[in-house]
Amino acid sequence: MPTSTVENYLKQIYIDQPTDEATMMPMGRLASAVGVTPGTATAMIKTMTESDLVVYEPRTGVRLSPEGESLALQVLRRHRLVELWLVEILGLDWSEVHEEAEVLEHAISDKVLARIDALLGHPTVDPHGDPIPTADGDVVARAHTSLPRCETDKPLRIVRIADQDPEFLTYADQNGLVPGARLIVERRDRIADAVTIRVGGHDPITLGTSAAERLLVEPADGQTADPR
Amino acid sequence: MPTSTVENYLKQIYIDQPTDEATMMPMGRLASAVGVTPGTATAMIKTMTESDLVVYEPRTGVRLSPEGESLALQVLRRHRLVELWLVEILGLDWSEVHEEAEVLEHAISDKVLARIDALLGHPTVDPHGDPIPTADGDVVARAHTSLPRCETDKPLRIVRIADQDPEFLTYADQNGLVPGARLIVERRDRIADAVTIRVGGHDPITLGTSAAERLLVEPADGQTADPR
DNA sequence: TTTCTGACTTTGACAAGCCAAAGTCGCAGT
DNA sequence: ACTGCGACTTTGGCTTGTCAAAGTCAGAAA
């Protein structure tokens, strides 16, 4: 059984994969993702290499082995199911559940997880729209586009908010920017580096591109199922 | 914040208090309760003395300080609420929840605990009949008698099963020996060191005194409230 | 091509917990 | 009062995970 420290390293490496390339994560980035000094990360990754959880190339970076990826997916599954449980059943605010889940994900047994999964009706996405890996490690990712890359004046629906920062999430929530919400891009301004959108009945909002990038959307022409 | 190791030591010291005497727990017993060697316990208790969580007298034993007791009660509250949640909401078997709760009790935040408490309707006893301390550290213990000390032929009700061993609990469950169940003592046999009881509609069962001691009961003359 | 710089690795040290084994104490029994 | 033995404490050592600081490398800049 991996320790919870090892689980965290695995999770961070997995999350860092931008698409699904077999690309290497630089040690510096891993270190700051996990919240340790680079030296610590190097040491940890070396021992994880012994257990065949990762592939490590000095001065290049680190990548998950198949076993490592499978473990990372289990951790992610626990994390996201717990988040959803906290929101749906216990009624916590979606902006604050990430922290809680961060601890709980290392304490939940398979048996309890299975019950929670059933209680929630075998959901496929967490409160932020992130996909929940299945018990056998499949991730059914929804196709989506980052907001700044969308055409203007087309109906869109938010699939996912790719940020865990409570401040950002609270802001999003207050402006109706939750998974499932419908919106259109009114204007894109390259010079101001901003995107103006209109959500449901609300007034238009203007977001900087870097914030807008964290909103992932899909076309909302017909009546596609709500992601939750 | 105390580590989960410290929380476990505190919990074991608290649980060991037979009644509510300010008596000392011998180090040997603490060590085996926590599952470490005596030397480890001595070392740990010394550092806990520094933080004023316990009062330690070399070669005599250890006792909780007021701060220690308050912390122990918080841990116990988490443990027992989690146990009840596992049984009532997730539908796990009461014989197996102790192990699960042992881990979860160190991972649940106050906020989540409060939600679970509310979800369960602010319960006062866990699935084994053990009292759940209130958020501010009060324990409302139900008066009870150990089965072998009861009169024969009087109606009794099980208040509590003072054992966490899954095997014993499964046996108890299969024989209807759950908190709230009614029974009468048919016979006590000093020589055979046994007690014969009859539970509800079941056939009579004969238990050794040491097993019967773990069943705590109260008189069931009138219609007292069910402990759950 | 050489140098410089920033990213990475190595090294030494530390804290928390733990064990095994040696040392010490107190009390029951003579 | 003395002796033994069992319970307790001490000592030395191990593992995991961490940091700080010194050392090294590779690629950008010259």
XYZ file of C-alpha atoms (C1' of nucleotides) in Angstrom:
516
model
C 0.000 0.000 0.000
C 1.411 3.378 -0.906
C 1.573 6.000 1.825
C -0.597 9.061 1.480
C 2.517 11.039 0.605
C 3.170 8.758 -2.335
C -0.469 9.030 -3.365
C -0.146 12.795 -3.443
C 2.927 12.713 -5.633
C 1.184 10.346 -8.034
C -1.916 12.499 -8.164
C 0.049 15.657 -8.900
C 1.983 13.998 -11.705
C -1.241 12.720 -13.204
C -3.021 16.044 -12.982
C -0.112 17.801 -14.621
C -0.476 15.864 -17.865
C -1.880 18.612 -20.085
C -3.599 16.362 -22.598
C -2.655 12.718 -22.453
C 0.842 12.911 -23.865
C 3.551 10.713 -22.452
C 5.440 13.867 -21.657
C 7.663 14.400 -18.657
C 6.845 16.648 -15.713
C 9.832 18.744 -14.647
C 10.920 18.172 -11.049
C 10.584 21.824 -10.136
C 6.948 21.865 -11.089
C 6.276 18.641 -9.248
C 7.977 19.991 -6.149
C 5.858 23.101 -6.067
C 2.690 21.166 -6.884
C 3.273 18.860 -3.936
C 4.504 21.743 -1.804
C 8.017 20.571 -0.988
C 11.513 21.704 -1.908
C 13.039 20.346 -5.118
C 15.500 18.218 -3.163
C 12.684 16.478 -1.372
C 10.891 15.751 -4.606
C 14.019 14.271 -6.161
C 14.513 11.992 -3.172
C 10.893 10.900 -3.141
C 10.774 10.224 -6.853
C 13.874 8.086 -6.573
C 12.239 5.813 -4.060
C 9.076 5.745 -6.151
C 11.177 4.622 -9.095
C 12.285 1.612 -7.023
C 8.634 0.598 -6.691
C 8.050 1.074 -10.427
C 5.436 3.746 -9.915
C 7.167 6.335 -12.053
C 9.762 6.653 -14.782
C 12.413 9.170 -13.882
C 14.994 10.784 -16.102
C 17.436 12.948 -14.151
C 17.391 16.580 -15.238
C 14.462 15.925 -17.508
C 11.523 14.987 -15.364
C 9.195 12.270 -14.266
C 6.261 10.400 -15.767
C 3.836 7.817 -14.416
C 4.343 4.141 -15.120
C 1.208 2.150 -15.920
C 0.981 1.023 -12.301
C 1.500 4.570 -11.130
C -1.213 5.864 -13.397
C -3.636 3.244 -12.212
C -2.960 4.211 -8.608
C -3.254 7.900 -9.412
C -6.653 7.272 -10.945
C -7.845 5.497 -7.835
C -6.778 8.461 -5.737
C -8.481 10.856 -8.090
C -11.622 8.769 -7.998
C -11.668 8.887 -4.214
C -11.015 12.618 -4.265
C -13.754 13.469 -6.693
C -16.381 11.162 -5.276
C -15.699 12.597 -1.851
C -16.025 16.126 -3.198
C -19.344 15.327 -4.764
C -20.554 13.620 -1.621
C -19.597 16.642 0.450
C -21.579 18.918 -1.845
C -24.568 16.759 -2.684
C -25.189 14.928 0.559
C -23.637 17.058 3.260
C -24.426 20.351 1.598
C -21.004 21.944 1.814
C -20.116 24.720 -0.563
C -18.393 23.542 -3.739
C -15.734 26.194 -3.273
C -14.505 24.643 -0.034
C -14.699 20.918 -0.630
C -11.345 20.553 -2.326
C -9.402 20.973 0.917
C -11.607 18.551 2.784
C -11.342 15.942 0.067
C -7.592 16.343 0.075
C -7.509 14.726 3.508
C -10.400 12.318 3.159
C -9.106 10.816 -0.089
C -6.415 9.021 1.901
C -8.714 7.697 4.593
C -11.617 6.172 2.662
C -11.637 2.418 2.192
C -12.790 0.743 -1.003
C -15.887 -0.532 0.710
C -16.961 2.887 1.929
C -16.125 4.413 -1.411
C -18.340 1.919 -3.187
C -21.237 2.827 -0.910
C -20.751 6.525 -1.485
C -20.580 5.905 -5.218
C -23.881 4.040 -5.092
C -25.466 6.642 -2.821
C -24.624 9.282 -5.409
C -25.948 7.149 -8.249
C -22.578 6.350 -9.854
C -21.861 9.892 -10.978
C -19.441 10.698 -13.771
C -18.354 14.214 -12.857
C -17.539 16.002 -9.608
C -18.904 19.407 -8.554
C -16.310 21.215 -10.680
C -17.149 19.156 -13.725
C -13.977 17.100 -13.471
C -14.544 13.534 -14.656
C -14.611 10.809 -11.993
C -12.524 7.806 -13.054
C -14.403 4.525 -12.905
C -13.456 1.843 -10.394
C -11.368 0.099 -13.025
C -9.541 3.235 -14.038
C -11.302 4.540 -17.101
C -11.766 8.261 -17.502
C -14.587 9.303 -19.761
C -13.576 12.855 -20.427
C -16.157 15.122 -21.933
C -15.069 16.998 -25.041
C -14.685 20.672 -24.270
C -13.106 23.886 -25.366
C -11.462 26.578 -23.355
C -13.639 29.688 -23.326
C -11.214 32.109 -25.054
C -11.012 29.780 -28.039
C -14.749 29.772 -28.693
C -16.665 31.523 -31.398
C -18.722 34.508 -30.279
C -22.511 34.503 -30.216
C -22.872 30.725 -30.131
C -24.787 29.102 -27.266
C -22.369 27.291 -24.953
C -22.664 25.293 -21.788
C -20.081 25.126 -18.998
C -18.697 21.629 -18.659
C -16.012 22.194 -16.125
C -14.192 24.769 -14.033
C -10.523 23.889 -14.077
C -9.517 25.546 -10.820
C -9.694 24.551 -7.185
C -9.032 27.888 -5.564
C -11.931 28.706 -3.225
C -11.743 32.407 -4.092
C -12.072 31.791 -7.780
C -14.827 29.249 -7.259
C -16.806 31.575 -5.024
C -16.520 34.293 -7.629
C -17.639 31.861 -10.314
C -20.554 30.671 -8.224
C -21.744 34.197 -7.541
C -21.783 34.891 -11.258
C -23.655 31.767 -12.200
C -20.545 30.174 -13.652
C -21.245 26.600 -12.558
C -21.079 23.371 -14.544
C -24.207 23.113 -16.642
C -24.787 26.859 -16.937
C -25.484 28.266 -20.387
C -23.676 31.284 -21.738
C -22.600 33.049 -24.895
C -19.378 34.839 -25.650
C -20.305 38.394 -26.542
C -16.931 39.797 -27.387
C -13.286 38.893 -27.382
C -10.749 41.682 -27.046
C -7.180 40.716 -27.899
C -5.743 44.022 -26.816
C -7.501 44.143 -23.464
C -6.770 40.411 -23.160
C -10.354 39.941 -22.089
C -13.524 38.029 -22.902
C -17.032 39.306 -22.306
C -19.702 36.716 -21.673
C -23.363 36.657 -20.746
C -24.641 33.913 -18.475
C -28.307 33.026 -18.383
C -30.254 36.067 -17.228
C -27.280 37.828 -15.646
C -25.593 40.998 -16.801
C -22.560 40.578 -19.043
C -19.260 39.862 -17.279
C -15.787 40.549 -18.562
C -13.029 38.172 -17.628
C -9.308 38.305 -18.270
C -8.163 35.592 -20.656
C -6.258 33.730 -17.959
C -9.429 33.439 -15.892
C -11.585 32.612 -18.901
C -9.198 29.823 -19.798
C -10.257 28.006 -16.678
C -13.819 27.780 -17.947
C -14.271 24.775 -20.188
C -17.370 24.690 -22.341
C -19.142 22.675 -25.020
C -21.584 23.788 -27.715
C -25.125 23.935 -26.352
C -27.172 23.783 -29.528
C -29.691 21.087 -28.737
C -30.679 19.817 -25.323
C -27.653 17.825 -24.267
C -27.835 16.228 -20.850
C -26.825 18.304 -17.885
C -23.334 17.187 -16.786
C -24.377 16.556 -13.181
C -2.958 20.295 16.364
C -2.138 16.888 17.752
C -1.011 14.213 15.308
C -3.223 11.210 14.807
C -0.739 9.170 16.826
C -1.219 11.475 19.781
C -4.971 11.299 19.322
C -4.808 7.535 19.529
C -2.822 7.573 22.734
C -5.305 10.014 24.262
C -8.248 7.932 23.183
C -6.829 4.746 24.651
C -6.098 6.398 27.957
C -9.594 7.764 28.089
C -11.237 4.474 27.209
C -9.237 2.664 29.859
C -10.781 4.670 32.705
C -13.030 1.971 34.160
C -15.503 4.297 35.862
C -14.513 7.935 36.085
C -11.823 7.659 38.734
C -8.733 9.811 38.462
C -6.760 6.577 38.490
C -3.541 5.965 36.590
C -3.221 3.698 33.589
C -0.102 1.507 33.761
C 2.296 2.006 30.868
C 2.245 -1.642 29.923
C -1.470 -1.591 29.384
C -1.288 1.626 27.403
C 1.448 0.187 25.210
C -0.556 -2.882 24.326
C -3.747 -0.853 23.840
C -1.994 1.387 21.350
C -0.116 -1.558 19.866
C 3.459 -0.470 20.491
C 6.294 -1.670 22.691
C 6.489 -0.288 26.247
C 9.559 1.760 25.401
C 7.729 3.544 22.630
C 4.832 4.353 24.905
C 7.140 5.785 27.551
C 8.820 8.013 24.992
C 5.535 9.186 23.531
C 4.000 9.909 26.915
C 7.014 11.970 27.849
C 6.554 14.247 24.879
C 2.833 14.411 25.578
C 3.656 15.532 29.101
C 5.551 18.479 27.600
C 2.336 19.571 25.869
C 0.345 19.149 29.092
C -1.933 16.538 27.617
C -1.233 13.935 30.280
C 0.077 13.623 33.801
C 2.800 11.035 34.006
C 4.269 9.389 37.079
C 7.221 7.151 36.266
C 6.677 3.535 37.264
C 3.108 4.287 38.202
C 1.269 5.260 35.072
C -0.370 8.007 33.138
C -3.620 9.969 33.365
C -5.262 12.577 31.155
C -4.962 16.247 31.998
C -8.114 18.321 31.516
C -6.879 19.406 28.073
C -6.054 15.814 27.228
C -9.463 14.616 28.268
C -11.172 17.281 26.229
C -9.182 16.251 23.168
C -9.861 12.581 23.802
C -13.566 13.297 23.903
C -13.404 15.067 20.566
C -11.695 12.055 19.053
C -14.237 9.714 20.583
C -17.052 11.883 19.277
C -15.628 11.716 15.773
C -15.144 7.985 16.048
C -18.634 7.218 17.246
C -20.438 9.581 14.917
C -18.539 8.096 12.026
C -19.448 4.591 13.148
C -23.092 5.475 13.315
C -22.950 7.202 9.949
C -21.358 4.142 8.390
C -24.117 1.923 9.737
C -27.149 4.165 9.361
C -26.415 5.980 6.134
C -24.000 3.793 4.226
C -25.454 0.529 5.465
C -22.242 -1.130 6.578
C -22.413 -3.912 9.098
C -22.002 -2.747 12.699
C -19.443 -5.479 13.281
C -17.027 -3.968 10.781
C -17.355 -0.243 11.264
C -14.900 0.054 14.114
C -11.872 -0.447 11.865
C -13.121 2.023 9.303
C -13.864 4.636 11.933
C -10.407 4.137 13.387
C -8.974 5.732 10.259
C -11.704 8.212 9.462
C -11.734 9.695 12.953
C -8.436 11.418 12.163
C -9.504 12.794 8.811
C -12.882 14.398 9.476
C -12.984 18.164 9.920
C -15.229 19.884 12.425
C -17.390 21.213 9.657
C -18.000 17.820 8.092
C -18.550 16.287 11.499
C -21.224 18.853 12.287
C -23.032 17.991 9.058
C -22.909 14.292 9.767
C -24.166 14.937 13.275
C -27.105 16.890 11.899
C -27.764 14.310 9.182
C -28.050 11.663 11.883
C -30.309 13.836 14.007
C -27.816 14.585 16.790
C -27.662 11.039 18.083
C -26.537 10.193 21.601
C -25.258 6.645 21.163
C -23.302 4.809 18.487
C -24.234 1.425 16.978
C -22.716 -0.424 19.920
C -24.610 1.693 22.430
C -21.526 3.663 23.419
C -22.425 7.238 24.293
C -21.402 9.954 21.815
C -19.799 12.915 23.603
C -21.408 16.244 22.740
C -19.504 18.865 20.791
C -18.537 20.601 24.008
C -17.323 17.428 25.658
C -20.172 16.187 27.806
C -20.836 12.493 27.996
C -24.337 11.524 29.009
C -23.757 7.949 29.999
C -26.764 5.737 30.399
C -27.000 3.849 33.697
C -26.445 0.162 33.107
C -25.497 -3.100 34.725
C -23.271 -5.852 33.495
C -25.344 -8.908 32.629
C -23.830 -11.388 35.115
C -24.745 -9.041 37.985
C -28.432 -8.933 37.135
C -31.296 -10.633 38.892
C -32.832 -13.562 37.060
C -36.298 -13.450 35.527
C -36.501 -9.663 35.329
C -37.124 -8.019 31.964
C -33.969 -6.284 30.762
C -32.965 -4.285 27.732
C -29.523 -4.196 26.150
C -28.011 -0.738 26.392
C -24.583 -1.385 25.079
C -22.156 -4.008 23.832
C -18.754 -3.224 25.301
C -16.623 -4.920 22.679
C -15.353 -3.945 19.251
C -14.206 -7.320 18.000
C -15.983 -8.093 14.715
C -16.264 -11.777 15.563
C -17.968 -11.135 18.847
C -20.239 -8.518 17.309
C -21.258 -10.798 14.478
C -22.080 -13.512 16.987
C -24.077 -11.025 19.041
C -25.932 -9.779 15.990
C -26.869 -13.280 14.889
C -28.346 -13.960 18.303
C -30.353 -10.783 18.464
C -28.009 -9.251 21.010
C -28.150 -5.675 19.748
C -28.670 -2.435 21.649
C -32.379 -2.090 22.384
C -33.096 -5.821 22.424
C -35.106 -7.195 25.340
C -34.038 -10.249 27.271
C -34.306 -12.018 30.584
C -31.677 -13.916 32.527
C -32.974 -17.447 32.967
C -30.215 -18.906 35.037
C -26.839 -18.115 36.448
C -24.447 -20.956 37.101
C -21.463 -20.074 39.267
C -19.813 -23.434 38.815
C -20.132 -23.528 35.044
C -19.234 -19.815 35.044
C -22.098 -19.243 32.678
C -25.286 -17.243 32.224
C -28.342 -18.439 30.322
C -30.508 -15.787 28.712
C -33.524 -15.632 26.461
C -33.732 -12.870 23.875
C -37.088 -11.889 22.397
C -38.514 -14.871 20.562
C -35.199 -16.716 20.230
C -34.163 -19.940 21.926
C -32.208 -19.571 25.164
C -28.476 -18.956 24.820
C -25.785 -19.734 27.329
C -22.805 -17.430 27.547
C -19.640 -17.651 29.567
C -19.420 -14.977 32.237
C -16.579 -13.163 30.484
C -18.694 -12.802 27.346
C -21.829 -11.908 29.292
C -19.907 -9.170 31.074
C -19.620 -7.344 27.783
C -23.391 -7.013 27.569
C -24.589 -3.985 29.473
C -28.285 -3.814 30.263
C -30.885 -1.755 32.074
C -34.202 -2.775 33.626
C -36.946 -2.835 31.000
C -40.065 -2.624 33.166
C -42.019 0.139 31.464
C -41.589 1.462 27.952
C -38.314 3.317 28.170
C -37.101 4.938 24.985
C -35.097 2.831 22.583
C -31.420 3.880 22.856
C -31.076 4.479 19.164
C 33.230 28.261 -28.288
C 32.966 29.797 -23.721
C 30.476 31.543 -19.914
C 26.715 32.260 -17.002
C 22.515 31.230 -14.919
C 18.780 28.836 -13.338
C 17.110 24.274 -12.668
C 18.220 20.209 -10.796
C 20.764 16.842 -7.574
C 23.463 15.750 -3.604
C 24.645 16.006 1.057
C 24.006 16.545 5.874
C 20.811 17.289 9.351
C 16.472 16.971 11.702
C 11.726 15.443 13.778
C 8.374 11.879 14.534
C 7.548 7.230 15.576
C 8.948 2.985 16.106
C 11.720 -1.547 17.913
C 15.125 -4.437 20.425
C 17.774 -5.074 24.070
C 20.060 -3.621 28.133
C 19.460 -1.377 32.518
C 16.779 -0.226 36.739
C 13.290 -0.171 40.085
C 9.734 -1.858 43.426
C 7.444 -5.156 45.655
C 6.109 -10.160 46.761
C 7.938 -13.793 49.021
C 11.151 -15.735 51.999
C 16.108 -7.466 55.623
C 17.127 -9.701 51.338
C 16.442 -11.600 46.806
C 14.135 -12.143 42.335
C 11.213 -11.238 38.890
C 8.293 -8.695 36.203
C 7.228 -4.136 34.850
C 9.057 -0.121 33.494
C 12.742 3.092 31.500
C 16.829 4.002 28.854
C 19.723 3.623 25.032
C 20.961 3.076 20.366
C 19.400 2.489 15.954
C 16.066 2.473 11.993
C 12.643 4.548 8.521
C 10.000 8.167 6.350
C 9.606 12.526 4.937
C 11.273 16.899 5.227
C 14.620 21.375 4.629
C 18.849 24.151 3.724
C 22.736 24.712 1.443
C 26.360 23.247 -1.462
C 27.449 21.101 -5.832
C 26.551 20.106 -10.824
C 24.713 20.288 -15.303
C 22.614 21.981 -19.779
C 21.304 25.323 -22.586
C 20.894 30.536 -23.606
C 23.726 34.397 -24.371
C 27.773 36.264 -25.786
